[in-house]
Short mmCIF file of C-alpha atoms and ligand atoms in Angstrom, two decimals:
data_model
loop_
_atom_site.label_atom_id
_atom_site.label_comp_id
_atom_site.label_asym_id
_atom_site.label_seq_id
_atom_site.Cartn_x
_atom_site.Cartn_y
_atom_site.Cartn_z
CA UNK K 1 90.00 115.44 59.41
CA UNK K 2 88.94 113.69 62.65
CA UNK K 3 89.74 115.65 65.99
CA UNK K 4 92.88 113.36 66.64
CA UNK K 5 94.40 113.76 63.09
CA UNK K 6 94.39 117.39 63.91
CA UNK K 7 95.40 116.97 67.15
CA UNK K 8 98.53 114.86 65.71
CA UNK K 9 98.74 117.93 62.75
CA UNK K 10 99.54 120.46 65.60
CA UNK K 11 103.08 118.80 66.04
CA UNK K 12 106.17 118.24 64.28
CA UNK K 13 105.30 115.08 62.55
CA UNK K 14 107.19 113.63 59.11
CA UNK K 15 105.38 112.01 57.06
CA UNK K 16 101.09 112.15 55.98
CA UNK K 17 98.59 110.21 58.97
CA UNK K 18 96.93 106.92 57.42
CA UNK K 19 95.31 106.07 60.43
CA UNK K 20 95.02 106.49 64.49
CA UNK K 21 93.62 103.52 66.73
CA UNK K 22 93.91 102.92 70.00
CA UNK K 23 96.79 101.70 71.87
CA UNK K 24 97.87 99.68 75.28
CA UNK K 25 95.73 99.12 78.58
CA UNK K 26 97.09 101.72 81.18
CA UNK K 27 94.82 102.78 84.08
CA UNK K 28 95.22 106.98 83.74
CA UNK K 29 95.90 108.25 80.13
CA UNK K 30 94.43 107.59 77.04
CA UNK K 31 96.61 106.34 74.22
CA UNK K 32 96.50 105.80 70.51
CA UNK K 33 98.92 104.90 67.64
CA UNK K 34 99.36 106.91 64.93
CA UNK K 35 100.55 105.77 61.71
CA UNK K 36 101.70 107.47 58.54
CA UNK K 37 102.53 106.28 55.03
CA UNK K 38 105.93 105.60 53.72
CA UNK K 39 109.06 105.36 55.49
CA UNK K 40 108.01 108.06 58.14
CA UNK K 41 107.97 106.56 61.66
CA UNK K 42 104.44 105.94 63.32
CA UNK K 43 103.57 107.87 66.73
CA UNK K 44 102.15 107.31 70.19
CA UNK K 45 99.48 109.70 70.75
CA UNK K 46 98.30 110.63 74.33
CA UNK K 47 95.69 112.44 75.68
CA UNK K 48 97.27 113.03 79.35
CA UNK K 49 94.78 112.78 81.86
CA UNK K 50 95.55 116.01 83.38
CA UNK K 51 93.17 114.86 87.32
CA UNK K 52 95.59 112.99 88.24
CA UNK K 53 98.89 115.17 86.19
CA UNK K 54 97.62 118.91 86.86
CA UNK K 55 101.09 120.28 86.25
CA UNK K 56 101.53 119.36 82.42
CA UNK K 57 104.73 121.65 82.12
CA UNK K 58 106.33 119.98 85.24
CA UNK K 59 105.37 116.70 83.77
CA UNK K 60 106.59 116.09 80.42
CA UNK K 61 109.49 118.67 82.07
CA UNK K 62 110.48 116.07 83.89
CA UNK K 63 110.06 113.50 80.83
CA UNK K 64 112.37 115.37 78.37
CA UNK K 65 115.05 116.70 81.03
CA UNK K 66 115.27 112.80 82.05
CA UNK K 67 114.72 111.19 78.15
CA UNK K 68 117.67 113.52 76.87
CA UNK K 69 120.09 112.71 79.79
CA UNK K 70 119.44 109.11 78.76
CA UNK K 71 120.07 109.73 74.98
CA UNK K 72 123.62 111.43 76.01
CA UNK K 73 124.50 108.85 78.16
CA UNK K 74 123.53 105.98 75.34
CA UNK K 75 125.17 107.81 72.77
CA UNK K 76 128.07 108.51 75.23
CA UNK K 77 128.55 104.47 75.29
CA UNK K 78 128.69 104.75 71.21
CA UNK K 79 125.28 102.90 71.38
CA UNK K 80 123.04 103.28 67.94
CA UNK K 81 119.55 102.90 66.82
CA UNK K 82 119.17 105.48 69.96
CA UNK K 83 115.26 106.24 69.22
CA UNK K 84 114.62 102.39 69.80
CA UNK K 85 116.52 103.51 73.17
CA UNK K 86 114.77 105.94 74.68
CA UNK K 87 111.41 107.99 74.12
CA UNK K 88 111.39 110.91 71.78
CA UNK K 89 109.14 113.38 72.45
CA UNK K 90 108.46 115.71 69.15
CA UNK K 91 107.84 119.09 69.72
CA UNK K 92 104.62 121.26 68.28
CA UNK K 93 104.90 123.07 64.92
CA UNK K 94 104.65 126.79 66.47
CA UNK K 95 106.59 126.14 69.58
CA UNK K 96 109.33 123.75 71.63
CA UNK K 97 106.90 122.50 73.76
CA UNK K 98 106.65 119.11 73.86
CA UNK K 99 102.54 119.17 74.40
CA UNK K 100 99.73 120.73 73.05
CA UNK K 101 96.50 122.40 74.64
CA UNK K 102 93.40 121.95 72.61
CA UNK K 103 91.35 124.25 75.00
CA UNK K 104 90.09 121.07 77.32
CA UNK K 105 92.46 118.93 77.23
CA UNK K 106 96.44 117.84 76.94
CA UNK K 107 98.16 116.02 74.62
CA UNK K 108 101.58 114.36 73.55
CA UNK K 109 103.36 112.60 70.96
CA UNK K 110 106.17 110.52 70.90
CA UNK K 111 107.62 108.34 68.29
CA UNK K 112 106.65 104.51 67.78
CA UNK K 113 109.11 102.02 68.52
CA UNK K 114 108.88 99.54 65.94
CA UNK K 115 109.07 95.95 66.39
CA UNK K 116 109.11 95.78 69.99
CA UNK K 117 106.81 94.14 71.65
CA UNK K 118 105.16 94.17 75.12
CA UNK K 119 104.47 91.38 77.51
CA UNK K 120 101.62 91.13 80.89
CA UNK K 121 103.71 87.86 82.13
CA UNK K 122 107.47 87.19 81.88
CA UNK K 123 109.72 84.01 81.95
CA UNK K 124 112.54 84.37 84.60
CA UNK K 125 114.90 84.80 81.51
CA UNK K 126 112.82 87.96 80.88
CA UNK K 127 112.85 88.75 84.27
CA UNK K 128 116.47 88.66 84.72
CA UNK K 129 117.00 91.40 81.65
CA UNK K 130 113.91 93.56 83.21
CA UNK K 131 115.91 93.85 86.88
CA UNK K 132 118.67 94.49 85.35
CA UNK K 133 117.48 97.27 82.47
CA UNK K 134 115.38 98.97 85.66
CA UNK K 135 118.52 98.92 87.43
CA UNK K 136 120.57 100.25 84.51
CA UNK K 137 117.39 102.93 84.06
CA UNK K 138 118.47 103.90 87.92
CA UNK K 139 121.93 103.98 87.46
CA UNK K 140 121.65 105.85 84.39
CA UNK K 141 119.96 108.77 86.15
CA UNK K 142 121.60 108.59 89.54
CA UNK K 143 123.98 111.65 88.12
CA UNK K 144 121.39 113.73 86.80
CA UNK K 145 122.07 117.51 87.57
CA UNK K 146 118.62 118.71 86.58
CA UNK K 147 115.89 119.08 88.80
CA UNK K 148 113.24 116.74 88.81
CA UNK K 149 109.64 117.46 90.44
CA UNK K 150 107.61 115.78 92.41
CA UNK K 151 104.90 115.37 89.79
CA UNK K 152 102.43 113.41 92.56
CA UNK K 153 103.55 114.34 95.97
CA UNK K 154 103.73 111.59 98.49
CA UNK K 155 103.02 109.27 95.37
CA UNK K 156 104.63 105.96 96.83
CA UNK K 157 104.49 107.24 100.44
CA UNK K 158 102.32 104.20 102.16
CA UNK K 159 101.71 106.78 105.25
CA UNK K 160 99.86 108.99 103.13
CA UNK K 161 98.25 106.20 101.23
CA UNK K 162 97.10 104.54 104.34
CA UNK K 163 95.87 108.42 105.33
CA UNK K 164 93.82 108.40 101.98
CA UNK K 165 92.19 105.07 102.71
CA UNK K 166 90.68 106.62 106.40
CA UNK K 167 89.66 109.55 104.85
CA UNK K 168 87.97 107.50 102.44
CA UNK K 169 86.54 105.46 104.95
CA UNK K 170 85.40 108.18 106.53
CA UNK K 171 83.27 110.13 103.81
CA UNK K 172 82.30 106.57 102.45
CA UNK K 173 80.84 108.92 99.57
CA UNK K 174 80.24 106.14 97.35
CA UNK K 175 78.43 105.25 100.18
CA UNK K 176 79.73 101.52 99.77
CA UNK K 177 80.80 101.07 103.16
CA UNK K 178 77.41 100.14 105.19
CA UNK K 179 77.31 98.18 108.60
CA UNK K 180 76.98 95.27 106.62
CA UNK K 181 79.00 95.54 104.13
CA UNK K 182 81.65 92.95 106.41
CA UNK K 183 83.83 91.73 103.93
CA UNK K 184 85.07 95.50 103.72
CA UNK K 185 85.75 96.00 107.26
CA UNK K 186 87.65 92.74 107.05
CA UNK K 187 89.57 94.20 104.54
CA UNK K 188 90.49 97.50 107.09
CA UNK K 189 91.17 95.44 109.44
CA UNK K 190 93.83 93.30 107.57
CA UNK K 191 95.60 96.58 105.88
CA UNK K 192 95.03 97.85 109.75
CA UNK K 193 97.08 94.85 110.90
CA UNK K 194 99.83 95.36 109.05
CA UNK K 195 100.00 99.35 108.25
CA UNK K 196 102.77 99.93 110.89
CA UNK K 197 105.37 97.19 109.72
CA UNK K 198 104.32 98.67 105.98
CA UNK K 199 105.70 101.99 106.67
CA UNK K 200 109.34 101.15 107.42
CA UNK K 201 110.49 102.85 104.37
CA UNK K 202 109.46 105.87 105.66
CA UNK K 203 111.35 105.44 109.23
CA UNK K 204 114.06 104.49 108.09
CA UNK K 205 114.28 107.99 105.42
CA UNK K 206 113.63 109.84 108.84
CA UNK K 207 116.16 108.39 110.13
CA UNK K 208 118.38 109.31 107.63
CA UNK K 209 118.85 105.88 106.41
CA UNK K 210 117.56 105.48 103.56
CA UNK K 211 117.98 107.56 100.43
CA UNK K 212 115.69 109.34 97.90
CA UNK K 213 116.65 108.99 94.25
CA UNK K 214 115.44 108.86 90.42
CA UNK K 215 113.19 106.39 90.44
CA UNK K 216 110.94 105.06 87.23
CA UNK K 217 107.58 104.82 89.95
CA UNK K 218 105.72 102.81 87.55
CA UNK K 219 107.80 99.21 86.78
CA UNK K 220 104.89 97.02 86.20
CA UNK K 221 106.14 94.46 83.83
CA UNK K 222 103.95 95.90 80.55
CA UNK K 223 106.23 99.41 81.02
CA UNK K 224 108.71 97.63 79.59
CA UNK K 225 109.62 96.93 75.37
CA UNK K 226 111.58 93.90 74.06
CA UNK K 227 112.97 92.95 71.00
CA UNK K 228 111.75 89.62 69.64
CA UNK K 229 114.85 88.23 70.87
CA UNK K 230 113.87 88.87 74.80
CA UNK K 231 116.78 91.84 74.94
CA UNK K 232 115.16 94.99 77.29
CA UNK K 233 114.85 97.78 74.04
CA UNK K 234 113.85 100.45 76.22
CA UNK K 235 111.52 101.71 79.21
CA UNK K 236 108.34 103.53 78.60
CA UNK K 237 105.86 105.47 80.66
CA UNK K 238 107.50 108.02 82.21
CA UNK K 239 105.05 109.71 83.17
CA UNK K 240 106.16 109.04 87.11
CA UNK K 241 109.53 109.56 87.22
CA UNK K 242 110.88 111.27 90.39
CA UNK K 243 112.52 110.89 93.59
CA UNK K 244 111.44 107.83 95.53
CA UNK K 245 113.03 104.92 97.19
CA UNK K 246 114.43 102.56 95.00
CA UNK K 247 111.79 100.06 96.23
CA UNK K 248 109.54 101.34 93.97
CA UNK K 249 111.11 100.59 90.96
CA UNK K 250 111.97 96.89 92.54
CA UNK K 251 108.89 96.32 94.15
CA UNK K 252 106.52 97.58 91.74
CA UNK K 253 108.09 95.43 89.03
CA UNK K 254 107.38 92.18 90.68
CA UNK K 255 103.84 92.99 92.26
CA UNK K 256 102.89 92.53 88.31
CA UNK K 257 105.43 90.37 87.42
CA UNK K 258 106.07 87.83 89.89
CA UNK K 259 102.44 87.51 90.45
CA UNK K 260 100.43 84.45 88.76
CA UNK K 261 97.68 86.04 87.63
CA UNK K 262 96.66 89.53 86.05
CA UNK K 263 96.12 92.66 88.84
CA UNK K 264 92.38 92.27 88.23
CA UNK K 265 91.90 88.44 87.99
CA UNK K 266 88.89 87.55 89.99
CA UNK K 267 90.50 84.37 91.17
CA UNK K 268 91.80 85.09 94.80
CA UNK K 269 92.87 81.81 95.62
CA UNK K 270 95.28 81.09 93.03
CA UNK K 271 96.92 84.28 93.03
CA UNK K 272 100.91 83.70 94.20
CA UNK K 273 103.80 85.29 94.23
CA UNK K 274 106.17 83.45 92.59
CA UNK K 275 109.29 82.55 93.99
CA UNK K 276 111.38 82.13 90.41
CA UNK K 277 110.40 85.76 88.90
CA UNK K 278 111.44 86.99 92.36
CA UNK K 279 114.86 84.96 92.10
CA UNK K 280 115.66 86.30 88.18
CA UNK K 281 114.22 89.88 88.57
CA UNK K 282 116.55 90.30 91.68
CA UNK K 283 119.80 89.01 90.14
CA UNK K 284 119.13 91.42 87.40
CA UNK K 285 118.35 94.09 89.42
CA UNK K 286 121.17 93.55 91.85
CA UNK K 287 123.82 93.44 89.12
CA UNK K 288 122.18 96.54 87.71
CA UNK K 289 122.32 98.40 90.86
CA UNK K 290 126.30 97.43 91.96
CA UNK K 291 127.12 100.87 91.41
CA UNK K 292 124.93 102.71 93.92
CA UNK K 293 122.68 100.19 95.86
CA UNK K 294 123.68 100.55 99.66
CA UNK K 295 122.95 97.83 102.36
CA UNK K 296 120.68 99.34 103.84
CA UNK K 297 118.02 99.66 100.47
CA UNK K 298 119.40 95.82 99.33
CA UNK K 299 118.64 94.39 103.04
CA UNK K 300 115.23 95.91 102.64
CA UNK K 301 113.92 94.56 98.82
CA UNK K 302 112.00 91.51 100.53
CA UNK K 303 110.27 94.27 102.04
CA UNK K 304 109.42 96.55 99.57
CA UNK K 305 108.09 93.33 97.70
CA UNK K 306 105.58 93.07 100.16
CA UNK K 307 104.99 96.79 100.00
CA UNK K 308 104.17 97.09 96.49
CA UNK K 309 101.20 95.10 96.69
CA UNK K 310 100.38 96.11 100.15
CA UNK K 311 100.35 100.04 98.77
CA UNK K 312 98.66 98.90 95.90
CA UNK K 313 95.52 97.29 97.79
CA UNK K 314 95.30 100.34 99.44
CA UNK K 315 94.73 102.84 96.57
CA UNK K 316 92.51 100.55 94.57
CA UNK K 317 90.39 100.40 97.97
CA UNK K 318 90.43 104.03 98.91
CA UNK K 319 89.14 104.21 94.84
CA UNK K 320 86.82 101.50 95.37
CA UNK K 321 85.16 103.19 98.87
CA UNK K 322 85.70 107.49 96.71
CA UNK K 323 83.59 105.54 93.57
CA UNK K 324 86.36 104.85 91.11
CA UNK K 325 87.29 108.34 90.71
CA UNK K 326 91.21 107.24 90.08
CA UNK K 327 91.48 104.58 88.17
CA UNK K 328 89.49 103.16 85.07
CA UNK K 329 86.94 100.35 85.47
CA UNK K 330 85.37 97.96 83.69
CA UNK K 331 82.46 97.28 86.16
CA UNK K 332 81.57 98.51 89.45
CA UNK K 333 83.16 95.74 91.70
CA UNK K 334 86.20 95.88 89.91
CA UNK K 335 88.53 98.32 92.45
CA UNK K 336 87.52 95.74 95.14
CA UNK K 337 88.57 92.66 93.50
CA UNK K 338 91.91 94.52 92.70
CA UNK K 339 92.07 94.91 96.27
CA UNK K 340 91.05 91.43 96.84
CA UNK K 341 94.11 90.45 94.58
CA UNK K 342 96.55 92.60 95.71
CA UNK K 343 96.07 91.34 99.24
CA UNK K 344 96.44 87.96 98.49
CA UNK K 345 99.32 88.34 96.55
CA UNK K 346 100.56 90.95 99.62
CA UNK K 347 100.19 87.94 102.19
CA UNK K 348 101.80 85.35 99.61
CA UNK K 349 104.97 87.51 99.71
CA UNK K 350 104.91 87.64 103.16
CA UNK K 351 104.73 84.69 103.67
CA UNK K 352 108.14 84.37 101.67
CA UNK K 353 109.89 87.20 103.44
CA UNK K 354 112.25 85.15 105.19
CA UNK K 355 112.82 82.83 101.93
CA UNK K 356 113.73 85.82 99.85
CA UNK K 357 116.11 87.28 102.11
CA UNK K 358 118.08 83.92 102.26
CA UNK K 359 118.09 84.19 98.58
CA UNK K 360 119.35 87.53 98.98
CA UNK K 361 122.45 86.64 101.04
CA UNK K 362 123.44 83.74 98.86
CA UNK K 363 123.64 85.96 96.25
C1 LIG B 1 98.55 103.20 87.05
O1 LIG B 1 98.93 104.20 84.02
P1 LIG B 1 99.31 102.85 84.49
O2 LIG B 1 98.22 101.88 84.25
O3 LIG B 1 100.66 102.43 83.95
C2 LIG B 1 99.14 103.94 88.23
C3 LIG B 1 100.20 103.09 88.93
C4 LIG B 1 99.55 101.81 89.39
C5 LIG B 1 98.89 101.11 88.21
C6 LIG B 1 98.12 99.91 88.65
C7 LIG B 1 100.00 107.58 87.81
O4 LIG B 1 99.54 102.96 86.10
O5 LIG B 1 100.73 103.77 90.04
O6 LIG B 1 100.51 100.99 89.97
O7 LIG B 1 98.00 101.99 87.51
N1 LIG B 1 99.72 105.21 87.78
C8 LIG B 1 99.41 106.35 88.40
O8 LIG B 1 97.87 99.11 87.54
O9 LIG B 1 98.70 106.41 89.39
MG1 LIG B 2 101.66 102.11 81.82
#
């Protein structure tokens, strides 16, 4: 037996394991498919990448207090097929738990959604059905009575990102950041530029403006399944689910979606944000919302467009200047030309602001 297939063993599977390869392109866990023979259902197997998750029980916590609200609430609305739906988490053979220790590291296992398939660009038509399943995803857990943790304090707080990036800055321990190394301080100086307008989300919450609620925290547009005819199946990724402003969920969606290119793609200049993903995505999202969204948080989506990228710059860059400590690479420029990308596409929104709140109030 290889170490995954007894990894996979140590839960509550049905079925016998014909194979286990691996799975999906996210930046933090490692993730494999597990399949079995006969009519059993496959699995998703993840290792969870416990540096950046160090409170596993508060984690998938979180996950199954937030996937079994969802399940009620579905069934509730005489919905079927329910673990198409929503994630199902299986539990370990000795034990409820929903993950397993192998003495190093953490695992999970959840079941395969079959036939479902997962997109890096979307159509408007697709866009439309993502705002409005994210908003639905929202709405669905704005009555949640259990508590939900933090799992990342200050995750999408762009104070404490931009706070991150000087500290960075200042141990340079990658030691990236010489006195010639120019293009980098022109990169400070253009998140510099713009840090205070950037952290209006944050006023306005200490102002008691703006609210905190259930929030996905992780919409990019490949966190989401379909069905082959375009329909939203479900939401995946849960992993950062917890109380944020709901710009996270709207702005995070279309930093990957309304984008032209890929996060990574090394071709600044033709990176955009496009206009007609923003204009589907926010009808969606809108209509998804009616229930709960307040002026205040719909007057202020433009910005949180702009945010998503902004924030995003920011982490890859305080990664790029630590020495890719956070997220995977592929080679050792890559953080900076996700910075370089996010930046553009930042300043393309921007550059739009005004354009997308017309949109907005013509809706
Ligand atoms: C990470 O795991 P993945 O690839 O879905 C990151 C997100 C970033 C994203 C950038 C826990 O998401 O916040 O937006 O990379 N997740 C965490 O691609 O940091
Ligand atoms: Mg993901």
């Amino acid at each position: 037996m290889t170490d995954l297939q007894s990894i996979a063993s140590a839960f509550r599977i049905e079925g016998t394991v014909s194979g286990i390869a691996p799975l999906g392109n996210g930046l933090i866990n490692d993730t494999f498919k597990v399949t079995t023979t006969g009519d059993s259902p496959d699995y998703v197997l993840q290792r969870i990448n416990d540096a950046v998750f160090p409170d596993v029980e508060m984690l998938q916590g979180n996950i199954e207090a937030v996937t079994s609200h969802i399940r009620k609430k579905l069934s509730a609305a005489g919905e079927g097929d329910l673990d198409r739906k929503v994630l199902r988490f299986i539990p370990l053979k000795d034990s409820p738990k929903t993950f397993f220790y192998d003495g190093k590291k953490y695992w999970r296992l959840s079941v395969f959604i079959r036939d479902a398939f997962t997109y890096e660009t979307v159509n408007p038509e697709y866009s439309f059905c993502a705002g409005k399943a994210f908003g639905n995803f929202e709405a669905m857990l704005s009555d949640m009575k259990e508590e939900i943790g933090e799992v990342i304090p200050n995750f999408h707080n762009i104070e404490f990102r931009l706070w991150q990036l000087a500290l960075a800055v200042k141990a340079n321990k990658a030691g990236r950041l010489g006195p010639h190394a120019h293009e980098l301080h022109e990169i400070l100086e253009d998140i510099d530029a713009h840090g205070v307008e950037m952290c209006r989300g944050e006023q306005l919450f200490r102002e008691g403006k703006l609210p905190k609620r259930i929030c996905h925290c992780d919409t990019k547009v490949n966190n989401m399944l379909f069905d082959s005819e375009g329909n939203v199946l479900c939401v995946i990724d849960l992993d950062t689910v917890m109380p944020s402003f709901v710009f996270s969920d709207y702005g995070d969606f279309l930093r990957t979606g309304a984008s032209t290119l890929p996060e990574d793609d090394p071709d600044i200049d033709a990176v955009d944000f496009r206009m007609d993903i923003f204009e589907a995505f926010t009808r969606g999202y809108i209509e998804g919302t009616a229930s709960f969204l307040t002026p205040v948080e719909k007057e202020n989506l433009p910005y949180a467009a702009c945010l998503f990228p902004f924030m995003q710059a920011v982490r890859f860059f305080a990664d790029y200047l630590d020495g890719d400590l956070y997220y995977k690479t592929k080679y050792p420029e890559h953080n900076l030309v996700r910075t370089r990308n996010q930046l553009k596409l930042f300043h393309s929104a921007l550059a739009k602001e005004e354009e997308m709140r017309k949109y907005i109030l013509s809706l």
